[in-house]
Amino acid sequence: MNKFFLYLKTEEFRKNLIIAVTSILAFLLAIFFILRVYTRHGESLPVPSLKGMTVEKAVALLESQG
């Protein structure tokens, strides 16, 4: 057990820990910004009410609105 704590104090361990934490933070930050662009966060589209329409009318309405 003592060897374990001695290893935690080594320069090699600190270097690897810093690299791991930095990599994880960079990955999470990249995902945060990529998801904002990919999901178009904050933008919306109006959706027409299709209640009571037949399937044909609903499809025609949706196709006409793009």
mmCIF file with all atom_site columns, N, CA and C in Angstrom:
data_model
loop_
_atom_site.group_PDB
_atom_site.id
_atom_site.type_symbol
_atom_site.label_atom_id
_atom_site.label_alt_id
_atom_site.label_comp_id
_atom_site.label_asym_id
_atom_site.label_entity_id
_atom_site.label_seq_id
_atom_site.pdbx_PDB_ins_code
_atom_site.Cartn_x
_atom_site.Cartn_y
_atom_site.Cartn_z
_atom_site.occupancy
_atom_site.B_iso_or_equiv
_atom_site.pdbx_formal_charge
_atom_site.auth_seq_id
_atom_site.auth_comp_id
_atom_site.auth_asym_id
_atom_site.auth_atom_id
_atom_site.pdbx_PDB_model_num
ATOM 1   N N  . MET A 1 1  ? 0.821   -1.190 0.000   1.00 0.00 ? 1  MET A N  1
ATOM 2   C CA . MET A 1 1  ? 0.000   0.000  0.000   1.00 0.00 ? 1  MET A CA 1
ATOM 3   C C  . MET A 1 1  ? 0.867   1.257  0.000   1.00 0.00 ? 1  MET A C  1
ATOM 4   N N  . ASN A 1 2  ? 1.989   1.175  0.656   1.00 0.00 ? 2  ASN A N  1
ATOM 5   C CA . ASN A 1 2  ? 2.891   2.314  0.729   1.00 0.00 ? 2  ASN A CA 1
ATOM 6   C C  . ASN A 1 2  ? 3.455   2.653  -0.651  1.00 0.00 ? 2  ASN A C  1
ATOM 7   N N  . LYS A 1 3  ? 3.701   1.619  -1.470  1.00 0.00 ? 3  LYS A N  1
ATOM 8   C CA . LYS A 1 3  ? 4.210   1.856  -2.824  1.00 0.00 ? 3  LYS A CA 1
ATOM 9   C C  . LYS A 1 3  ? 3.200   2.648  -3.647  1.00 0.00 ? 3  LYS A C  1
ATOM 10  N N  . PHE A 1 4  ? 1.934   2.361  -3.419  1.00 0.00 ? 4  PHE A N  1
ATOM 11  C CA . PHE A 1 4  ? 0.877   3.050  -4.155  1.00 0.00 ? 4  PHE A CA 1
ATOM 12  C C  . PHE A 1 4  ? 0.919   4.552  -3.872  1.00 0.00 ? 4  PHE A C  1
ATOM 13  N N  . PHE A 1 5  ? 1.003   4.922  -2.611  1.00 0.00 ? 5  PHE A N  1
ATOM 14  C CA . PHE A 1 5  ? 1.032   6.337  -2.252  1.00 0.00 ? 5  PHE A CA 1
ATOM 15  C C  . PHE A 1 5  ? 2.317   7.007  -2.718  1.00 0.00 ? 5  PHE A C  1
ATOM 16  N N  . LEU A 1 6  ? 3.401   6.263  -2.731  1.00 0.00 ? 6  LEU A N  1
ATOM 17  C CA . LEU A 1 6  ? 4.647   6.815  -3.260  1.00 0.00 ? 6  LEU A CA 1
ATOM 18  C C  . LEU A 1 6  ? 4.524   7.078  -4.759  1.00 0.00 ? 6  LEU A C  1
ATOM 19  N N  . TYR A 1 7  ? 3.826   6.187  -5.461  1.00 0.00 ? 7  TYR A N  1
ATOM 20  C CA . TYR A 1 7  ? 3.627   6.380  -6.899  1.00 0.00 ? 7  TYR A CA 1
ATOM 21  C C  . TYR A 1 7  ? 2.774   7.622  -7.168  1.00 0.00 ? 7  TYR A C  1
ATOM 22  N N  . LEU A 1 8  ? 1.800   7.881  -6.305  1.00 0.00 ? 8  LEU A N  1
ATOM 23  C CA . LEU A 1 8  ? 0.944   9.053  -6.492  1.00 0.00 ? 8  LEU A CA 1
ATOM 24  C C  . LEU A 1 8  ? 1.720   10.363 -6.388  1.00 0.00 ? 8  LEU A C  1
ATOM 25  N N  . LYS A 1 9  ? 2.870   10.329 -5.756  1.00 0.00 ? 9  LYS A N  1
ATOM 26  C CA . LYS A 1 9  ? 3.685   11.529 -5.584  1.00 0.00 ? 9  LYS A CA 1
ATOM 27  C C  . LYS A 1 9  ? 4.713   11.714 -6.697  1.00 0.00 ? 9  LYS A C  1
ATOM 28  N N  . THR A 1 10 ? 4.785   10.776 -7.625  1.00 0.00 ? 10 THR A N  1
ATOM 29  C CA . THR A 1 10 ? 5.814   10.865 -8.665  1.00 0.00 ? 10 THR A CA 1
ATOM 30  C C  . THR A 1 10 ? 5.425   11.859 -9.751  1.00 0.00 ? 10 THR A C  1
ATOM 31  N N  . GLU A 1 11 ? 6.434   12.356 -10.435 1.00 0.00 ? 11 GLU A N  1
ATOM 32  C CA . GLU A 1 11 ? 6.238   13.286 -11.551 1.00 0.00 ? 11 GLU A CA 1
ATOM 33  C C  . GLU A 1 11 ? 5.485   12.612 -12.689 1.00 0.00 ? 11 GLU A C  1
ATOM 34  N N  . GLU A 1 12 ? 5.756   11.340 -12.917 1.00 0.00 ? 12 GLU A N  1
ATOM 35  C CA . GLU A 1 12 ? 5.093   10.588 -13.987 1.00 0.00 ? 12 GLU A CA 1
ATOM 36  C C  . GLU A 1 12 ? 3.581   10.533 -13.766 1.00 0.00 ? 12 GLU A C  1
ATOM 37  N N  . PHE A 1 13 ? 3.176   10.259 -12.542 1.00 0.00 ? 13 PHE A N  1
ATOM 38  C CA . PHE A 1 13 ? 1.747   10.191 -12.238 1.00 0.00 ? 13 PHE A CA 1
ATOM 39  C C  . PHE A 1 13 ? 1.081   11.549 -12.431 1.00 0.00 ? 13 PHE A C  1
ATOM 40  N N  . ARG A 1 14 ? 1.709   12.601 -11.918 1.00 0.00 ? 14 ARG A N  1
ATOM 41  C CA . ARG A 1 14 ? 1.131   13.943 -12.064 1.00 0.00 ? 14 ARG A CA 1
ATOM 42  C C  . ARG A 1 14 ? 0.999   14.336 -13.529 1.00 0.00 ? 14 ARG A C  1
ATOM 43  N N  . LYS A 1 15 ? 2.005   14.006 -14.311 1.00 0.00 ? 15 LYS A N  1
ATOM 44  C CA . LYS A 1 15 ? 1.976   14.325 -15.742 1.00 0.00 ? 15 LYS A CA 1
ATOM 45  C C  . LYS A 1 15 ? 0.823   13.587 -16.429 1.00 0.00 ? 15 LYS A C  1
ATOM 46  N N  . ASN A 1 16 ? 0.678   12.312 -16.149 1.00 0.00 ? 16 ASN A N  1
ATOM 47  C CA . ASN A 1 16 ? -0.405  11.528 -16.747 1.00 0.00 ? 16 ASN A CA 1
ATOM 48  C C  . ASN A 1 16 ? -1.777  12.005 -16.279 1.00 0.00 ? 16 ASN A C  1
ATOM 49  N N  . LEU A 1 17 ? -1.882  12.382 -15.030 1.00 0.00 ? 17 LEU A N  1
ATOM 50  C CA . LEU A 1 17 ? -3.148  12.880 -14.498 1.00 0.00 ? 17 LEU A CA 1
ATOM 51  C C  . LEU A 1 17 ? -3.539  14.196 -15.171 1.00 0.00 ? 17 LEU A C  1
ATOM 52  N N  . ILE A 1 18 ? -2.581  15.084 -15.338 1.00 0.00 ? 18 ILE A N  1
ATOM 53  C CA . ILE A 1 18 ? -2.857  16.367 -15.995 1.00 0.00 ? 18 ILE A CA 1
ATOM 54  C C  . ILE A 1 18 ? -3.268  16.148 -17.445 1.00 0.00 ? 18 ILE A C  1
ATOM 55  N N  . ILE A 1 19 ? -2.597  15.247 -18.139 1.00 0.00 ? 19 ILE A N  1
ATOM 56  C CA . ILE A 1 19 ? -2.954  14.945 -19.528 1.00 0.00 ? 19 ILE A CA 1
ATOM 57  C C  . ILE A 1 19 ? -4.356  14.358 -19.602 1.00 0.00 ? 19 ILE A C  1
ATOM 58  N N  . ALA A 1 20 ? -4.689  13.454 -18.697 1.00 0.00 ? 20 ALA A N  1
ATOM 59  C CA . ALA A 1 20 ? -6.013  12.824 -18.707 1.00 0.00 ? 20 ALA A CA 1
ATOM 60  C C  . ALA A 1 20 ? -7.111  13.847 -18.429 1.00 0.00 ? 20 ALA A C  1
ATOM 61  N N  . VAL A 1 21 ? -6.932  14.673 -17.421 1.00 0.00 ? 21 VAL A N  1
ATOM 62  C CA . VAL A 1 21 ? -7.946  15.673 -17.073 1.00 0.00 ? 21 VAL A CA 1
ATOM 63  C C  . VAL A 1 21 ? -8.098  16.693 -18.200 1.00 0.00 ? 21 VAL A C  1
ATOM 64  N N  . THR A 1 22 ? -6.990  17.130 -18.778 1.00 0.00 ? 22 THR A N  1
ATOM 65  C CA . THR A 1 22 ? -7.042  18.084 -19.889 1.00 0.00 ? 22 THR A CA 1
ATOM 66  C C  . THR A 1 22 ? -7.744  17.480 -21.092 1.00 0.00 ? 22 THR A C  1
ATOM 67  N N  . SER A 1 23 ? -7.466  16.226 -21.385 1.00 0.00 ? 23 SER A N  1
ATOM 68  C CA . SER A 1 23 ? -8.112  15.560 -22.518 1.00 0.00 ? 23 SER A CA 1
ATOM 69  C C  . SER A 1 23 ? -9.612  15.441 -22.308 1.00 0.00 ? 23 SER A C  1
ATOM 70  N N  . ILE A 1 24 ? -10.014 15.075 -21.120 1.00 0.00 ? 24 ILE A N  1
ATOM 71  C CA . ILE A 1 24 ? -11.447 14.941 -20.825 1.00 0.00 ? 24 ILE A CA 1
ATOM 72  C C  . ILE A 1 24 ? -12.143 16.297 -20.924 1.00 0.00 ? 24 ILE A C  1
ATOM 73  N N  . LEU A 1 25 ? -11.536 17.332 -20.377 1.00 0.00 ? 25 LEU A N  1
ATOM 74  C CA . LEU A 1 25 ? -12.139 18.664 -20.450 1.00 0.00 ? 25 LEU A CA 1
ATOM 75  C C  . LEU A 1 25 ? -12.230 19.161 -21.891 1.00 0.00 ? 25 LEU A C  1
ATOM 76  N N  . ALA A 1 26 ? -11.190 18.923 -22.684 1.00 0.00 ? 26 ALA A N  1
ATOM 77  C CA . ALA A 1 26 ? -11.213 19.338 -24.090 1.00 0.00 ? 26 ALA A CA 1
ATOM 78  C C  . ALA A 1 26 ? -12.298 18.586 -24.847 1.00 0.00 ? 26 ALA A C  1
ATOM 79  N N  . PHE A 1 27 ? -12.444 17.301 -24.569 1.00 0.00 ? 27 PHE A N  1
ATOM 80  C CA . PHE A 1 27 ? -13.479 16.497 -25.219 1.00 0.00 ? 27 PHE A CA 1
ATOM 81  C C  . PHE A 1 27 ? -14.873 17.011 -24.858 1.00 0.00 ? 27 PHE A C  1
ATOM 82  N N  . LEU A 1 28 ? -15.112 17.256 -23.585 1.00 0.00 ? 28 LEU A N  1
ATOM 83  C CA . LEU A 1 28 ? -16.425 17.744 -23.149 1.00 0.00 ? 28 LEU A CA 1
ATOM 84  C C  . LEU A 1 28 ? -16.734 19.130 -23.715 1.00 0.00 ? 28 LEU A C  1
ATOM 85  N N  . LEU A 1 29 ? -15.736 19.989 -23.771 1.00 0.00 ? 29 LEU A N  1
ATOM 86  C CA . LEU A 1 29 ? -15.927 21.319 -24.334 1.00 0.00 ? 29 LEU A CA 1
ATOM 87  C C  . LEU A 1 29 ? -16.238 21.238 -25.824 1.00 0.00 ? 29 LEU A C  1
ATOM 88  N N  . ALA A 1 30 ? -15.535 20.371 -26.537 1.00 0.00 ? 30 ALA A N  1
ATOM 89  C CA . ALA A 1 30 ? -15.796 20.191 -27.967 1.00 0.00 ? 30 ALA A CA 1
ATOM 90  C C  . ALA A 1 30 ? -17.202 19.653 -28.191 1.00 0.00 ? 30 ALA A C  1
ATOM 91  N N  . ILE A 1 31 ? -17.612 18.680 -27.410 1.00 0.00 ? 31 ILE A N  1
ATOM 92  C CA . ILE A 1 31 ? -18.962 18.123 -27.539 1.00 0.00 ? 31 ILE A CA 1
ATOM 93  C C  . ILE A 1 31 ? -20.004 19.201 -27.260 1.00 0.00 ? 31 ILE A C  1
ATOM 94  N N  . PHE A 1 32 ? -19.777 20.029 -26.259 1.00 0.00 ? 32 PHE A N  1
ATOM 95  C CA . PHE A 1 32 ? -20.710 21.097 -25.911 1.00 0.00 ? 32 PHE A CA 1
ATOM 96  C C  . PHE A 1 32 ? -20.936 22.031 -27.097 1.00 0.00 ? 32 PHE A C  1
ATOM 97  N N  . PHE A 1 33 ? -19.859 22.471 -27.748 1.00 0.00 ? 33 PHE A N  1
ATOM 98  C CA . PHE A 1 33 ? -19.999 23.395 -28.870 1.00 0.00 ? 33 PHE A CA 1
ATOM 99  C C  . PHE A 1 33 ? -20.505 22.705 -30.129 1.00 0.00 ? 33 PHE A C  1
ATOM 100 N N  . ILE A 1 34 ? -20.081 21.487 -30.371 1.00 0.00 ? 34 ILE A N  1
ATOM 101 C CA . ILE A 1 34 ? -20.536 20.756 -31.558 1.00 0.00 ? 34 ILE A CA 1
ATOM 102 C C  . ILE A 1 34 ? -22.031 20.479 -31.468 1.00 0.00 ? 34 ILE A C  1
ATOM 103 N N  . LEU A 1 35 ? -22.519 20.084 -30.306 1.00 0.00 ? 35 LEU A N  1
ATOM 104 C CA . LEU A 1 35 ? -23.946 19.811 -30.148 1.00 0.00 ? 35 LEU A CA 1
ATOM 105 C C  . LEU A 1 35 ? -24.787 21.071 -30.322 1.00 0.00 ? 35 LEU A C  1
ATOM 106 N N  . ARG A 1 36 ? -24.271 22.211 -29.908 1.00 0.00 ? 36 ARG A N  1
ATOM 107 C CA . ARG A 1 36 ? -24.998 23.468 -30.111 1.00 0.00 ? 36 ARG A CA 1
ATOM 108 C C  . ARG A 1 36 ? -25.225 23.736 -31.589 1.00 0.00 ? 36 ARG A C  1
ATOM 109 N N  . VAL A 1 37 ? -24.192 23.514 -32.392 1.00 0.00 ? 37 VAL A N  1
ATOM 110 C CA . VAL A 1 37 ? -24.302 23.747 -33.830 1.00 0.00 ? 37 VAL A CA 1
ATOM 111 C C  . VAL A 1 37 ? -25.153 22.662 -34.472 1.00 0.00 ? 37 VAL A C  1
ATOM 112 N N  . TYR A 1 38 ? -24.911 21.422 -34.113 1.00 0.00 ? 38 TYR A N  1
ATOM 113 C CA . TYR A 1 38 ? -25.587 20.287 -34.742 1.00 0.00 ? 38 TYR A CA 1
ATOM 114 C C  . TYR A 1 38 ? -27.086 20.281 -34.464 1.00 0.00 ? 38 TYR A C  1
ATOM 115 N N  . THR A 1 39 ? -27.478 20.610 -33.252 1.00 0.00 ? 39 THR A N  1
ATOM 116 C CA . THR A 1 39 ? -28.897 20.567 -32.890 1.00 0.00 ? 39 THR A CA 1
ATOM 117 C C  . THR A 1 39 ? -29.601 21.897 -33.117 1.00 0.00 ? 39 THR A C  1
ATOM 118 N N  . ARG A 1 40 ? -28.867 22.908 -33.576 1.00 0.00 ? 40 ARG A N  1
ATOM 119 C CA . ARG A 1 40 ? -29.433 24.240 -33.824 1.00 0.00 ? 40 ARG A CA 1
ATOM 120 C C  . ARG A 1 40 ? -30.154 24.752 -32.576 1.00 0.00 ? 40 ARG A C  1
ATOM 121 N N  . HIS A 1 41 ? -29.447 24.735 -31.478 1.00 0.00 ? 41 HIS A N  1
ATOM 122 C CA . HIS A 1 41 ? -29.994 25.137 -30.185 1.00 0.00 ? 41 HIS A CA 1
ATOM 123 C C  . HIS A 1 41 ? -30.546 26.558 -30.257 1.00 0.00 ? 41 HIS A C  1
ATOM 124 N N  . GLY A 1 42 ? -31.783 26.745 -29.802 1.00 0.00 ? 42 GLY A N  1
ATOM 125 C CA . GLY A 1 42 ? -32.400 28.060 -29.770 1.00 0.00 ? 42 GLY A CA 1
ATOM 126 C C  . GLY A 1 42 ? -33.244 28.387 -30.986 1.00 0.00 ? 42 GLY A C  1
ATOM 127 N N  . GLU A 1 43 ? -33.170 27.574 -32.022 1.00 0.00 ? 43 GLU A N  1
ATOM 128 C CA . GLU A 1 43 ? -33.978 27.804 -33.218 1.00 0.00 ? 43 GLU A CA 1
ATOM 129 C C  . GLU A 1 43 ? -35.228 26.931 -33.150 1.00 0.00 ? 43 GLU A C  1
ATOM 130 N N  . SER A 1 44 ? -36.280 27.405 -33.796 1.00 0.00 ? 44 SER A N  1
ATOM 131 C CA . SER A 1 44 ? -37.507 26.615 -33.792 1.00 0.00 ? 44 SER A CA 1
ATOM 132 C C  . SER A 1 44 ? -38.220 26.749 -35.126 1.00 0.00 ? 44 SER A C  1
ATOM 133 N N  . LEU A 1 45 ? -39.097 25.807 -35.393 1.00 0.00 ? 45 LEU A N  1
ATOM 134 C CA . LEU A 1 45 ? -39.923 25.816 -36.593 1.00 0.00 ? 45 LEU A CA 1
ATOM 135 C C  . LEU A 1 45 ? -41.381 25.707 -36.169 1.00 0.00 ? 45 LEU A C  1
ATOM 136 N N  . PRO A 1 46 ? -42.251 26.479 -36.800 1.00 0.00 ? 46 PRO A N  1
ATOM 137 C CA . PRO A 1 46 ? -43.670 26.331 -36.475 1.00 0.00 ? 46 PRO A CA 1
ATOM 138 C C  . PRO A 1 46 ? -44.204 25.016 -37.041 1.00 0.00 ? 46 PRO A C  1
ATOM 139 N N  . VAL A 1 47 ? -44.974 24.311 -36.252 1.00 0.00 ? 47 VAL A N  1
ATOM 140 C CA . VAL A 1 47 ? -45.543 23.033 -36.677 1.00 0.00 ? 47 VAL A CA 1
ATOM 141 C C  . VAL A 1 47 ? -47.054 23.210 -36.774 1.00 0.00 ? 47 VAL A C  1
ATOM 142 N N  . PRO A 1 48 ? -47.621 22.949 -37.954 1.00 0.00 ? 48 PRO A N  1
ATOM 143 C CA . PRO A 1 48 ? -49.065 23.131 -38.109 1.00 0.00 ? 48 PRO A CA 1
ATOM 144 C C  . PRO A 1 48 ? -49.840 22.053 -37.351 1.00 0.00 ? 48 PRO A C  1
ATOM 145 N N  . SER A 1 49 ? -51.059 22.390 -36.979 1.00 0.00 ? 49 SER A N  1
ATOM 146 C CA . SER A 1 49 ? -51.918 21.427 -36.298 1.00 0.00 ? 49 SER A CA 1
ATOM 147 C C  . SER A 1 49 ? -52.513 20.476 -37.334 1.00 0.00 ? 49 SER A C  1
ATOM 148 N N  . LEU A 1 50 ? -52.326 19.200 -37.131 1.00 0.00 ? 50 LEU A N  1
ATOM 149 C CA . LEU A 1 50 ? -52.827 18.186 -38.059 1.00 0.00 ? 50 LEU A CA 1
ATOM 150 C C  . LEU A 1 50 ? -54.018 17.444 -37.471 1.00 0.00 ? 50 LEU A C  1
ATOM 151 N N  . LYS A 1 51 ? -54.504 17.926 -36.366 1.00 0.00 ? 51 LYS A N  1
ATOM 152 C CA . LYS A 1 51 ? -55.584 17.252 -35.657 1.00 0.00 ? 51 LYS A CA 1
ATOM 153 C C  . LYS A 1 51 ? -56.856 17.243 -36.504 1.00 0.00 ? 51 LYS A C  1
ATOM 154 N N  . GLY A 1 52 ? -57.464 16.074 -36.644 1.00 0.00 ? 52 GLY A N  1
ATOM 155 C CA . GLY A 1 52 ? -58.714 15.923 -37.366 1.00 0.00 ? 52 GLY A CA 1
ATOM 156 C C  . GLY A 1 52 ? -58.563 15.818 -38.874 1.00 0.00 ? 52 GLY A C  1
ATOM 157 N N  . MET A 1 53 ? -57.344 15.882 -39.395 1.00 0.00 ? 53 MET A N  1
ATOM 158 C CA . MET A 1 53 ? -57.121 15.781 -40.841 1.00 0.00 ? 53 MET A CA 1
ATOM 159 C C  . MET A 1 53 ? -56.945 14.332 -41.243 1.00 0.00 ? 53 MET A C  1
ATOM 160 N N  . THR A 1 54 ? -57.263 14.058 -42.484 1.00 0.00 ? 54 THR A N  1
ATOM 161 C CA . THR A 1 54 ? -56.958 12.735 -43.012 1.00 0.00 ? 54 THR A CA 1
ATOM 162 C C  . THR A 1 54 ? -55.461 12.686 -43.286 1.00 0.00 ? 54 THR A C  1
ATOM 163 N N  . VAL A 1 55 ? -54.955 11.487 -43.468 1.00 0.00 ? 55 VAL A N  1
ATOM 164 C CA . VAL A 1 55 ? -53.527 11.319 -43.723 1.00 0.00 ? 55 VAL A CA 1
ATOM 165 C C  . VAL A 1 55 ? -53.138 12.048 -45.002 1.00 0.00 ? 55 VAL A C  1
ATOM 166 N N  . GLU A 1 56 ? -53.963 11.959 -46.024 1.00 0.00 ? 56 GLU A N  1
ATOM 167 C CA . GLU A 1 56 ? -53.641 12.590 -47.299 1.00 0.00 ? 56 GLU A CA 1
ATOM 168 C C  . GLU A 1 56 ? -53.553 14.115 -47.161 1.00 0.00 ? 56 GLU A C  1
ATOM 169 N N  . LYS A 1 57 ? -54.527 14.713 -46.454 1.00 0.00 ? 57 LYS A N  1
ATOM 170 C CA . LYS A 1 57 ? -54.515 16.162 -46.259 1.00 0.00 ? 57 LYS A CA 1
ATOM 171 C C  . LYS A 1 57 ? -53.316 16.588 -45.409 1.00 0.00 ? 57 LYS A C  1
ATOM 172 N N  . ALA A 1 58 ? -53.021 15.812 -44.392 1.00 0.00 ? 58 ALA A N  1
ATOM 173 C CA . ALA A 1 58 ? -51.893 16.136 -43.520 1.00 0.00 ? 58 ALA A CA 1
ATOM 174 C C  . ALA A 1 58 ? -50.585 16.081 -44.292 1.00 0.00 ? 58 ALA A C  1
ATOM 175 N N  . VAL A 1 59 ? -50.416 15.050 -45.107 1.00 0.00 ? 59 VAL A N  1
ATOM 176 C CA . VAL A 1 59 ? -49.191 14.919 -45.906 1.00 0.00 ? 59 VAL A CA 1
ATOM 177 C C  . VAL A 1 59 ? -49.095 16.076 -46.889 1.00 0.00 ? 59 VAL A C  1
ATOM 178 N N  . ALA A 1 60 ? -50.200 16.424 -47.529 1.00 0.00 ? 60 ALA A N  1
ATOM 179 C CA . ALA A 1 60 ? -50.195 17.525 -48.492 1.00 0.00 ? 60 ALA A CA 1
ATOM 180 C C  . ALA A 1 60 ? -49.832 18.846 -47.810 1.00 0.00 ? 60 ALA A C  1
ATOM 181 N N  . LEU A 1 61 ? -50.395 19.094 -46.631 1.00 0.00 ? 61 LEU A N  1
ATOM 182 C CA . LEU A 1 61 ? -50.097 20.322 -45.899 1.00 0.00 ? 61 LEU A CA 1
ATOM 183 C C  . LEU A 1 61 ? -48.625 20.377 -45.494 1.00 0.00 ? 61 LEU A C  1
ATOM 184 N N  . LEU A 1 62 ? -48.115 19.283 -44.987 1.00 0.00 ? 62 LEU A N  1
ATOM 185 C CA . LEU A 1 62 ? -46.714 19.247 -44.558 1.00 0.00 ? 62 LEU A CA 1
ATOM 186 C C  . LEU A 1 62 ? -45.763 19.396 -45.735 1.00 0.00 ? 62 LEU A C  1
ATOM 187 N N  . GLU A 1 63 ? -46.084 18.782 -46.855 1.00 0.00 ? 63 GLU A N  1
ATOM 188 C CA . GLU A 1 63 ? -45.229 18.908 -48.035 1.00 0.00 ? 63 GLU A CA 1
ATOM 189 C C  . GLU A 1 63 ? -45.265 20.327 -48.591 1.00 0.00 ? 63 GLU A C  1
ATOM 190 N N  . SER A 1 64 ? -46.409 20.987 -48.513 1.00 0.00 ? 64 SER A N  1
ATOM 191 C CA . SER A 1 64 ? -46.499 22.353 -49.027 1.00 0.00 ? 64 SER A CA 1
ATOM 192 C C  . SER A 1 64 ? -45.693 23.334 -48.166 1.00 0.00 ? 64 SER A C  1
ATOM 193 N N  . GLN A 1 65 ? -45.508 23.001 -46.903 1.00 0.00 ? 65 GLN A N  1
ATOM 194 C CA . GLN A 1 65 ? -44.746 23.876 -46.006 1.00 0.00 ? 65 GLN A CA 1
ATOM 195 C C  . GLN A 1 65 ? -43.274 23.490 -45.910 1.00 0.00 ? 65 GLN A C  1
ATOM 196 N N  . GLY A 1 66 ? -42.903 22.452 -46.635 1.00 0.00 ? 66 GLY A N  1
ATOM 197 C CA . GLY A 1 66 ? -41.494 22.059 -46.669 1.00 0.00 ? 66 GLY A CA 1
ATOM 198 C C  . GLY A 1 66 ? -41.157 21.121 -45.574 1.00 0.00 ? 66 GLY A C  1
#
